[in-house]
CSV table of C-alpha atoms and ligand atoms in Angstrom, one decimal:
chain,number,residue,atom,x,y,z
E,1,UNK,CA,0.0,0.0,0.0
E,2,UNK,CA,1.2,3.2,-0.7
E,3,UNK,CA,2.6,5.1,2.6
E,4,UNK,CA,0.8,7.5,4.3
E,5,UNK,CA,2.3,10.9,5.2
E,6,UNK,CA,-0.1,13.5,7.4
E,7,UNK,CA,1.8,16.5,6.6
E,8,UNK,CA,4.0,16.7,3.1
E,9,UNK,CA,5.8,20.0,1.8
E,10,UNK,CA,4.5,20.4,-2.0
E,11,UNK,CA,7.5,22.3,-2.8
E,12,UNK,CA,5.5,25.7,-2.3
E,13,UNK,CA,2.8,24.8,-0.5
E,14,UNK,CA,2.0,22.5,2.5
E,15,UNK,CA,-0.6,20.2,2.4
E,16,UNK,CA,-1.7,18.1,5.8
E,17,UNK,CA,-4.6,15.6,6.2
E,18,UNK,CA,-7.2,17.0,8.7
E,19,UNK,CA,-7.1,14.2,11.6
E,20,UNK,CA,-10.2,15.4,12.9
E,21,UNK,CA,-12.5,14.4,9.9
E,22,UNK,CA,-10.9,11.1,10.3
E,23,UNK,CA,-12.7,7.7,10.3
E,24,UNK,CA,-15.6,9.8,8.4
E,25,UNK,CA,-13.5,11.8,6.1
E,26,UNK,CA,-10.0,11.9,4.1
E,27,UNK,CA,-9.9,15.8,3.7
E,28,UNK,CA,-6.6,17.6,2.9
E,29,UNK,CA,-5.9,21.1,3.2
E,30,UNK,CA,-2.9,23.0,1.5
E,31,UNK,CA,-1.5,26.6,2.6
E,32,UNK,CA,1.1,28.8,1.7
E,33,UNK,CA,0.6,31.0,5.0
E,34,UNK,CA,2.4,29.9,8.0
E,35,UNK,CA,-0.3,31.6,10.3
E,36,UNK,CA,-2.5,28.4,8.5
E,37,UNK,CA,-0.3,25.6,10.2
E,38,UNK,CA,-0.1,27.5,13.2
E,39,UNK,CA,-3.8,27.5,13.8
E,40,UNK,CA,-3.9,23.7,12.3
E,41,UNK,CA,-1.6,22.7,15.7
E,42,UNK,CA,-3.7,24.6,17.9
E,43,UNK,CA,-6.9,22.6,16.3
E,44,UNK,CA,-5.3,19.5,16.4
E,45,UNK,CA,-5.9,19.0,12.3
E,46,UNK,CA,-2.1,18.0,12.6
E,47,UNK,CA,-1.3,16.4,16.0
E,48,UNK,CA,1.1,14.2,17.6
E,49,UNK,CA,4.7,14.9,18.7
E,50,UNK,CA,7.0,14.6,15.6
E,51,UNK,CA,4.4,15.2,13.4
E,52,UNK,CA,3.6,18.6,14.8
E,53,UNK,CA,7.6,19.7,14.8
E,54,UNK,CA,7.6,18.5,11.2
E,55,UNK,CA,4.8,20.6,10.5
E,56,UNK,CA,6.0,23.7,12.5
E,57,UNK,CA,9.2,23.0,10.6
E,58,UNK,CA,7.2,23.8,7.2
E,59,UNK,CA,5.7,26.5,8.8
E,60,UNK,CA,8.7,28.0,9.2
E,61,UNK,CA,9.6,27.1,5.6
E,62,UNK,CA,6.7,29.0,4.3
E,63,UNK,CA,7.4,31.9,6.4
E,64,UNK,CA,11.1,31.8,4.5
E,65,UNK,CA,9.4,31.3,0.9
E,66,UNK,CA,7.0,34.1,1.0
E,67,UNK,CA,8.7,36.6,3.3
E,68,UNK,CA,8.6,39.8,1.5
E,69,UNK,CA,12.3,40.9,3.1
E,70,UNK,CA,14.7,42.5,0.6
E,71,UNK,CA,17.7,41.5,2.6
E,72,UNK,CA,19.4,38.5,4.6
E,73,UNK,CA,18.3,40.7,8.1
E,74,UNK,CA,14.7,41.2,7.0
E,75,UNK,CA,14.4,37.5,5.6
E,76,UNK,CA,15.8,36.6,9.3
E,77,UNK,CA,13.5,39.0,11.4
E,78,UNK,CA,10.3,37.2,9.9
E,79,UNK,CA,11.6,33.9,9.9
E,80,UNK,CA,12.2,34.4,13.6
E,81,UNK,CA,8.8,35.4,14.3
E,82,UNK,CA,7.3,32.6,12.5
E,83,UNK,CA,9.4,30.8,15.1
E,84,UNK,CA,7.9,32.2,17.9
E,85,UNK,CA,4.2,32.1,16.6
E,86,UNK,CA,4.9,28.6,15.9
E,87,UNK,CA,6.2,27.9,19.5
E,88,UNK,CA,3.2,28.9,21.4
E,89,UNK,CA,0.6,26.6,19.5
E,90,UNK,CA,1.1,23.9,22.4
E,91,UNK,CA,3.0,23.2,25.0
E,92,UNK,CA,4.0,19.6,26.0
E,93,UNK,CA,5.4,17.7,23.0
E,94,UNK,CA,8.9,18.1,23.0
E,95,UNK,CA,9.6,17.7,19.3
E,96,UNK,CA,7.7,20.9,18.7
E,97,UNK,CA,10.6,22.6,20.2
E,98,UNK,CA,13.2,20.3,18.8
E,99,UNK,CA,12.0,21.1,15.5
E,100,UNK,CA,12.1,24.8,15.9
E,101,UNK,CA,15.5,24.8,17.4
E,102,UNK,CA,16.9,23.1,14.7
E,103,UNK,CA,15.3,25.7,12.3
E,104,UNK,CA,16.4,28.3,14.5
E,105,UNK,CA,20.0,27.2,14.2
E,106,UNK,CA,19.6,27.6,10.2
E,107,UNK,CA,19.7,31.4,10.8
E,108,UNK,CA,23.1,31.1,12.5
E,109,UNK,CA,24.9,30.8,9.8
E,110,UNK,CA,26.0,33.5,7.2
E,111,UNK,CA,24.2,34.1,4.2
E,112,UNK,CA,25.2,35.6,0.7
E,113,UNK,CA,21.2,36.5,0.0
E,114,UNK,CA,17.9,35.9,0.5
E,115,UNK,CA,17.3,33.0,-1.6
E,116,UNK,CA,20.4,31.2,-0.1
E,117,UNK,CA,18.7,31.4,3.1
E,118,UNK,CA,15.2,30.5,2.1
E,119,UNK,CA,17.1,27.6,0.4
E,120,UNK,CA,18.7,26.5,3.7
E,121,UNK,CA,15.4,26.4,5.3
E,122,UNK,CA,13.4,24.7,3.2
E,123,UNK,CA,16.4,22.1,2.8
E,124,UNK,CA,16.3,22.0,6.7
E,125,UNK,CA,12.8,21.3,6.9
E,126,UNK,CA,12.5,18.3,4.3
E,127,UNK,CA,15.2,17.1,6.1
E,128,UNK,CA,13.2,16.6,9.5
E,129,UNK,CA,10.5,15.3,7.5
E,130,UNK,CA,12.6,12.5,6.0
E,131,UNK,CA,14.5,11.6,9.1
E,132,UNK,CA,11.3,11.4,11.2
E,133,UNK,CA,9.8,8.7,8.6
E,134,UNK,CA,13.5,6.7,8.4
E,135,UNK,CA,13.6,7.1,12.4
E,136,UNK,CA,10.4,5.9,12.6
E,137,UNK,CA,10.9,2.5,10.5
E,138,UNK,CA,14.1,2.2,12.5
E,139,UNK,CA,11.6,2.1,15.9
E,140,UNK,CA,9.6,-0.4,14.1
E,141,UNK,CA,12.9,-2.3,13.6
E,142,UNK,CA,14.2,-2.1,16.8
E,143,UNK,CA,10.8,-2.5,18.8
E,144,UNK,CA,10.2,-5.6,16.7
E,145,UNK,CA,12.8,-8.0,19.0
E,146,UNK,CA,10.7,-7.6,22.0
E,147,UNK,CA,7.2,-8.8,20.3
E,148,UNK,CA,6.4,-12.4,19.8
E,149,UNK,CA,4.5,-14.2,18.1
E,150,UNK,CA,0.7,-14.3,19.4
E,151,UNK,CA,1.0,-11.0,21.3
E,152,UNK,CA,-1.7,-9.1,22.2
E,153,UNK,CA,-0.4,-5.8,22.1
E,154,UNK,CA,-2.3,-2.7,23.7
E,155,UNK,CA,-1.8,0.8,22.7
E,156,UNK,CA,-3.1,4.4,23.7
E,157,UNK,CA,-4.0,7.2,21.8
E,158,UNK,CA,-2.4,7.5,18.6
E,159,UNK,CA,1.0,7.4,18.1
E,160,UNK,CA,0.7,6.0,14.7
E,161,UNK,CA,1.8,7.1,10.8
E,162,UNK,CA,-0.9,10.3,11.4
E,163,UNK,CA,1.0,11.2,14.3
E,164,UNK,CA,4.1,11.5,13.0
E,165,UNK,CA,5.8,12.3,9.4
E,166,UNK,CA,4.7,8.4,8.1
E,167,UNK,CA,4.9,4.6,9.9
E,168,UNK,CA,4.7,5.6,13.4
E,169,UNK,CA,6.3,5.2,16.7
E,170,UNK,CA,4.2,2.7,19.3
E,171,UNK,CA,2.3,1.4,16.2
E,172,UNK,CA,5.4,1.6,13.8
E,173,UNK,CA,6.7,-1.4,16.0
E,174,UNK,CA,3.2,-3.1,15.6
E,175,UNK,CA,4.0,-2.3,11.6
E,176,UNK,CA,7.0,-4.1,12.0
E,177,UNK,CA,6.0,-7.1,13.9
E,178,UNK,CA,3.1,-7.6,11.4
E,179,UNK,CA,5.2,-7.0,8.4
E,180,UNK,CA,7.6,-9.7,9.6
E,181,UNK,CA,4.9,-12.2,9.5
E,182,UNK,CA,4.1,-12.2,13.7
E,183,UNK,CA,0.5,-13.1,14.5
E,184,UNK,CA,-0.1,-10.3,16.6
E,185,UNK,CA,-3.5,-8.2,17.7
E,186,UNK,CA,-4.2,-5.0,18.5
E,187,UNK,CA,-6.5,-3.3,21.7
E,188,UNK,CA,-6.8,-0.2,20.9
E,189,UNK,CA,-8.5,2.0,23.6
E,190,UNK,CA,-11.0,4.7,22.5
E,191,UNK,CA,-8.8,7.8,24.3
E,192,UNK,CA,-11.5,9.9,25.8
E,193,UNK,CA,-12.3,13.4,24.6
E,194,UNK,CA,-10.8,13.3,21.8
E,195,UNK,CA,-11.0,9.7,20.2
E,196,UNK,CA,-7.6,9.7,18.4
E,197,UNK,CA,-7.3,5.9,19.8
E,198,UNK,CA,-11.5,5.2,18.1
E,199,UNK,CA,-10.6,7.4,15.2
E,200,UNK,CA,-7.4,7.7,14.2
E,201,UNK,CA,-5.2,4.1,15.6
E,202,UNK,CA,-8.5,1.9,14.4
E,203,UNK,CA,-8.6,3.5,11.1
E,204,UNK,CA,-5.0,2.9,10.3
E,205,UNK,CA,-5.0,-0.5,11.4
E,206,UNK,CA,-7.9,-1.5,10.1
E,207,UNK,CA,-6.7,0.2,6.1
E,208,UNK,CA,-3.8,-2.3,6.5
E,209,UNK,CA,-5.4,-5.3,7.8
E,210,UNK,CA,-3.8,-5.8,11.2
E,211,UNK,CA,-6.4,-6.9,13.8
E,212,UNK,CA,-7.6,-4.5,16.1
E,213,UNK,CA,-10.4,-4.7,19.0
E,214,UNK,CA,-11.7,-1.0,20.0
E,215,UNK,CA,-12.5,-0.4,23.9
E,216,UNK,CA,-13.5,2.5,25.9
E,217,UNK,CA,-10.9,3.4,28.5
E,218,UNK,CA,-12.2,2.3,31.7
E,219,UNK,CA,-12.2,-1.5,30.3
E,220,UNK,CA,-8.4,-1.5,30.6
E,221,UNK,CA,-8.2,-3.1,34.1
E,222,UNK,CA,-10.6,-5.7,32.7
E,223,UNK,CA,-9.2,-6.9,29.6
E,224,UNK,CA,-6.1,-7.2,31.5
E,225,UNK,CA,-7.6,-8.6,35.0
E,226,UNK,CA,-8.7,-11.4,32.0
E,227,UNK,CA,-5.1,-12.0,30.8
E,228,UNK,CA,-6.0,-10.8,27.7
E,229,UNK,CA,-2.9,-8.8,27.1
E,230,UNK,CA,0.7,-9.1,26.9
E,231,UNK,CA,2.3,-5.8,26.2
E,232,UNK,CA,1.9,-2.5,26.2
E,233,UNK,CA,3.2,-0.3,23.7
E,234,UNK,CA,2.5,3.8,23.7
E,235,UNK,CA,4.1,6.5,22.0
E,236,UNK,CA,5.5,9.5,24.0
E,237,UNK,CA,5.4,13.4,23.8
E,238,UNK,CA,8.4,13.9,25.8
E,239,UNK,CA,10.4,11.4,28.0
E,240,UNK,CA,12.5,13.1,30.5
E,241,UNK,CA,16.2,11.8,31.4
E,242,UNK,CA,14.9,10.3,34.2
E,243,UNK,CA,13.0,7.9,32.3
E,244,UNK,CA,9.4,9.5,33.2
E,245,UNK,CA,7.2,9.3,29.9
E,246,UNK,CA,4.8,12.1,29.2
E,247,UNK,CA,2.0,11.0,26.8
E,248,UNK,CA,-1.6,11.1,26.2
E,249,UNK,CA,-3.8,11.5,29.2
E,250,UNK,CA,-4.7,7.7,29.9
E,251,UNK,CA,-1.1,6.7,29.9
E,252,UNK,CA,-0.4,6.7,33.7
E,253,UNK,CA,-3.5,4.8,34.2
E,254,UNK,CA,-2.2,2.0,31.7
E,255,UNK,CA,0.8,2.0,33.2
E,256,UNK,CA,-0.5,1.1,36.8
E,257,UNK,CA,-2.8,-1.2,35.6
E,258,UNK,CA,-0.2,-3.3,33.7
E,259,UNK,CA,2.3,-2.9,36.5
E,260,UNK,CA,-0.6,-4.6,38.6
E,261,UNK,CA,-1.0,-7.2,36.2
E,262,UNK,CA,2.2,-8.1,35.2
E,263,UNK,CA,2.4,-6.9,31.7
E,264,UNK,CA,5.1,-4.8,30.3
E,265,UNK,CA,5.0,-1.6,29.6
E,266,UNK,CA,6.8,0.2,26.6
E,267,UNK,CA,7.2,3.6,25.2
E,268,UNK,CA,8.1,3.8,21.5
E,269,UNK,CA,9.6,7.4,20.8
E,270,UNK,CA,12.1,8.5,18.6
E,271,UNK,CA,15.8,10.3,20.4
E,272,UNK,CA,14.0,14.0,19.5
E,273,UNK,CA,11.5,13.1,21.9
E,274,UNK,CA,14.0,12.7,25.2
E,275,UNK,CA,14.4,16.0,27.0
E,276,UNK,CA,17.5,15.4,29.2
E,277,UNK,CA,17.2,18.9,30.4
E,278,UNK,CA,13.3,19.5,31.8
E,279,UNK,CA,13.3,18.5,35.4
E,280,UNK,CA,9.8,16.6,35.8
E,281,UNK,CA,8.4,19.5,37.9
E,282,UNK,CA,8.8,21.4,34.9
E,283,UNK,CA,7.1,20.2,32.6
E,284,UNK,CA,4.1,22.2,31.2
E,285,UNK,CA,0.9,20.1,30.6
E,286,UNK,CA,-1.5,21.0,28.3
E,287,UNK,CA,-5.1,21.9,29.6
E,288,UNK,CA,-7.2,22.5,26.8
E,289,UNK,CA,-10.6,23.4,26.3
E,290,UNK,CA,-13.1,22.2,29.0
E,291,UNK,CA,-15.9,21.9,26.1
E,292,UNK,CA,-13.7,18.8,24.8
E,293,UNK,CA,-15.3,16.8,28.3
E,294,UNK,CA,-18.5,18.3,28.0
E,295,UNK,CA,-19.6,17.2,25.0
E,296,UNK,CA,-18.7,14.5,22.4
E,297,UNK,CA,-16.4,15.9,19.3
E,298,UNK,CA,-17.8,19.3,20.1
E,299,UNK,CA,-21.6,18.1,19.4
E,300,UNK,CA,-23.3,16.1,22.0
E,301,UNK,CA,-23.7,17.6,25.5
E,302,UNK,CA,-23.3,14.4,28.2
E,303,UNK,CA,-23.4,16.6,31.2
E,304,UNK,CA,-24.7,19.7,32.2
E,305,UNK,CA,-23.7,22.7,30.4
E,306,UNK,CA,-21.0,24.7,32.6
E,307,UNK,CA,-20.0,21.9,34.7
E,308,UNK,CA,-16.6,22.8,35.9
E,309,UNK,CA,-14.2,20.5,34.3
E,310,UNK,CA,-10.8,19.0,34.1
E,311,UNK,CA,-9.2,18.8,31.0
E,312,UNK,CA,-5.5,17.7,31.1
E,313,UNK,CA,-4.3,16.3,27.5
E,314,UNK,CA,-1.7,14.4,28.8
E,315,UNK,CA,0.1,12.8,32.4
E,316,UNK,CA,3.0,11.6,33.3
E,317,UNK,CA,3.9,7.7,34.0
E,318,UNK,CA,6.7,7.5,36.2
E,319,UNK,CA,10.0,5.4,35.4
E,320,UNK,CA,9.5,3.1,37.7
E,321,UNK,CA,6.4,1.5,35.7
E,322,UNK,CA,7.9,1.5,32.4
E,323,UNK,CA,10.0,-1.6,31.2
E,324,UNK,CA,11.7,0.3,28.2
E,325,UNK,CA,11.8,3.2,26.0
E,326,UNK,CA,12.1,2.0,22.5
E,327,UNK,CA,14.4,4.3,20.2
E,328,UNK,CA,16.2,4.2,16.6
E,329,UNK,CA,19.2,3.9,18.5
E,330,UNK,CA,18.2,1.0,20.4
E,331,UNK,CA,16.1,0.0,23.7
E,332,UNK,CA,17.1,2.1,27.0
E,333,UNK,CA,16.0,0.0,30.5
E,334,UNK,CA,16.1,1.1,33.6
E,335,UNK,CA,18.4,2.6,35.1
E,336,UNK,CA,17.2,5.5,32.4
E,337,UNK,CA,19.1,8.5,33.5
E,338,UNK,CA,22.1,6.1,32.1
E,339,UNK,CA,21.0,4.4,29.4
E,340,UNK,CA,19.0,7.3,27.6
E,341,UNK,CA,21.8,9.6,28.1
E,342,UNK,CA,24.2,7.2,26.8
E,343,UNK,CA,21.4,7.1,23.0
E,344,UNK,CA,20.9,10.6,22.9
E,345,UNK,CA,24.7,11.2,23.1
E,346,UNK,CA,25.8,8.0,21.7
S,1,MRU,O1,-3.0,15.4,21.8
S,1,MRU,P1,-2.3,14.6,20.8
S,1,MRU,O2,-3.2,13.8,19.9
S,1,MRU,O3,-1.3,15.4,20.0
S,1,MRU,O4,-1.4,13.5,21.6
S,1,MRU,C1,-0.7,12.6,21.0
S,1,MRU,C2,-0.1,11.6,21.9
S,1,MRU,O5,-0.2,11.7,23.1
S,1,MRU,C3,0.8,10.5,21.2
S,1,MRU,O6,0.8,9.4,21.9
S,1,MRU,C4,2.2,11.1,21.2
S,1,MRU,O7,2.3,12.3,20.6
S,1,MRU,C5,3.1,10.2,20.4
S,1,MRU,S1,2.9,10.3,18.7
S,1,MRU,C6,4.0,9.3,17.9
C-alpha cells in the first residue's frame, strides 16, 4: 500500500490531512501561510509529537518562501517570528521545540542572499521530515525483538503514521511485527475526549489489515484482570532523562494497571523526543478546552452545560512502571538516567 504521510511539503505549499475528519472523512488542506499551520496545531488538524515539529518545521519554511524581506536581516527577522508564533501553538510535546531549534539554528549561519537562506530552510525542513519517517521505521525495527509471536499488544491514543511524518512510533513497532509475518492483535482504547485511539489508531490499522479490537478506556483493568494482554506499547510526547514518559492523558493509568497485572510496559519514541534537560516538575501540561469533556467531538452535550471540568491532554507515568523506552538507537532500560543519556549522546 502506498505510505501514508499527514503533513507533506508540496515544494511551495504545505498540504496536511485533517485528523479530525478522520474515520468519516479523508480531507486535505494546502497553505502557503504559515499563520495556516499554526492554527492547524492549535486545532489538532495535525497532532502528535513529531508530526507537529515537522509541520511547524514547514511552517517555518513557508514563512522563509514568502517573506517579502529584501535582505538576509529582513528575511531573518520574519523567519524568527514565524518561530515564535509557531512555539506557542502547544506546550507539552517536546519535538515541537526540537523542531524549531533546529530551524532556528539555520539562521546562524551567514548568508550571501535571501534566496540562499530560504534555500537553507526549506532544505532544513524536508530534512526533519525524511529523518522522522527513516527514524520511525528504524523504531519499528528495533521495537520488533521484544514482540512475539501471538502477542496481544495494547496501545493508547495515537501514536501512529498520522502522528508523526509516516509509519509511526508505538504502532510503527506493531508495523514491523506484522510486516515480519508475527500473529499479533491489536486493543486499541478509545482515548477519551478526543477519540484519536476510536478514530485515528482503528482506522490505520484497520486500512492495513492488522487486527484490532476497540474499547473505551475504563475497560483497561478488565481486559487485563482477564489475561487478555501481553504488552503495552504507547508513544511518547516527551520522555524526561529520568525515564518519566509524558503522553496522552490515559497513559499513567495503563501504566499502573499493567504494573498490577504483570504486563510490560513500553514507550516507542524517537531520540528528539527525550528532554535530558526539563526536570519533571517542569514540565508544562497542556489543559485544553473544557468543552472537549462536555460534549462528544464538540456536538453532544453528556453533562450539564458549565460543569466545571478538568481537561488535562496528557500525564505523566513515572520510570518506575515502564520496562523500556524504544528508540532508533536501540532500547534504553532502567536505570534510564544512564542508558538514555548514553542514546541521545551516543
Ligand atoms: O494530543 P495529541 O493527539 O497530539 O497527543 C498525541 C499523543 O499523546 C501521542 O501518543 C504522542 O504524541 C506520540 S505520537 C508518535
Amino acid at each position: 500500500m502506498t505510505e501514508l504521510h499527514p503533513v507533506e511539503w508540496l515544494g511551495d505549499k504545505v498540504r496536511w490531512i485533517n485528523t479530525l475528519k478522520i474515520p468519516w472523512e479523508e480531507e486535505y488542506i494546502e497553505t502557503k501561510d504559515y499563520e495556516r499551520v499554526a492554527i492547524a496545531i492549535e486545532r489538532m488538524e495535525i497532532r502528535g509529537a513529531p508530526a507537529i515539529g515537522v509541520a511547524a518545521a514547514f511552517g517555518v519554511a513557508l514563512a522563509a518562501l514568502y517573506s517579502g524581506a529584501r535582505d538576509v536581516e529582513g528575511l531573518k527577522g520574519d523567519i524568527r517570528r514565524a518561530l515564535e508564533r509557531l512555539s506557542r501553538t502547544r506546550p507539552t510535546a517536546v519535538n515541537l521545540f526540537w523542531a524549531l531549534n533546529r530551524m532556528g539554528r539555520v539562521l546562524e549561519e551567514d548568508y550571501s542572499d535571501t534566496e540562499e537562506l530560504r534555500r537553507a530552510i526549506i532544505k532544513e525542513a524536508v530534512r526533519i521530515f525524511e529523518e522522522d519517517v527513516k527514524v520511525n521505521k528504524a523504531i519499528g525495527r528495533v521495537g520488533n525483538e521484544i514482540i512475539e509471536d501471538g502477542d496481544t499488544i495494547l496501545t493508547h491514543c495515537n501514536a501512529g503514521a498520522l502522528a508523526t511524518a509516516g509509519y509511526g512510533t508505538a504502532l510503527g513497532v506493531i508495523r514491523a511485527a506484522w510486516e515480519s509475518g508475527k500473529k499479533i492483535k491489536v486493543i486499541a482504547t478509545e482515548t477519551r475526549p478526543v477519540l484519536q485511539g476510536a478514530r485515528l489508531t482503528v482506522w490505520e490499522l484497520v486500512k492495513e489489515g492488522i487486527p484490532v479490537t476497540l474499547i473505551t478506556d475504563n475497560m483497561v483493568g478488565y481486559v487485563m484482570s482477564k489475561g487478555l494482554v501481553n504488552k503495552v506499547i504507547v508513544g511518547a510526547d516527551r520522555v524526561l532523562r529520568t525515564g518519566h514518559v509524558i503522553n496522552k492523558i490515559g497513559t499513567y493509568t495503563i501504566a499502573v494497571l499493567a504494573n498490577r497485572h504483570g504486563v510490560p510496559f513500553y514507550s516507542a519514541a524517537p531520540i528528539s523526543t527525550v528532554d535530558l534537560e526539563t526536570p519533571v516538575e517542569k514540565v508544562v501540561i497542556e489543559e485544553r478546552n473544557p468543552d472537549e469533556v462536555r460534549r462528544v467531538l464538540g456536538k453532544l452535550l453528556i453533562t450539564v452545560p458549565d460543569v466545571p471540568v478538568l481537561n488535562p491532554a496528557f500525564d505523566i507515568t513515572p520510570p518506575e512502571l515502564v520496562e523500556g523506552i524504544i528508540t532508533e538507537k536501540g532500547i534504553a532500560r532502567k536505570p534510564f538516567e544512564e542508558t538514555l543519556t548514553k542514546l541521545v549522546k551516543g
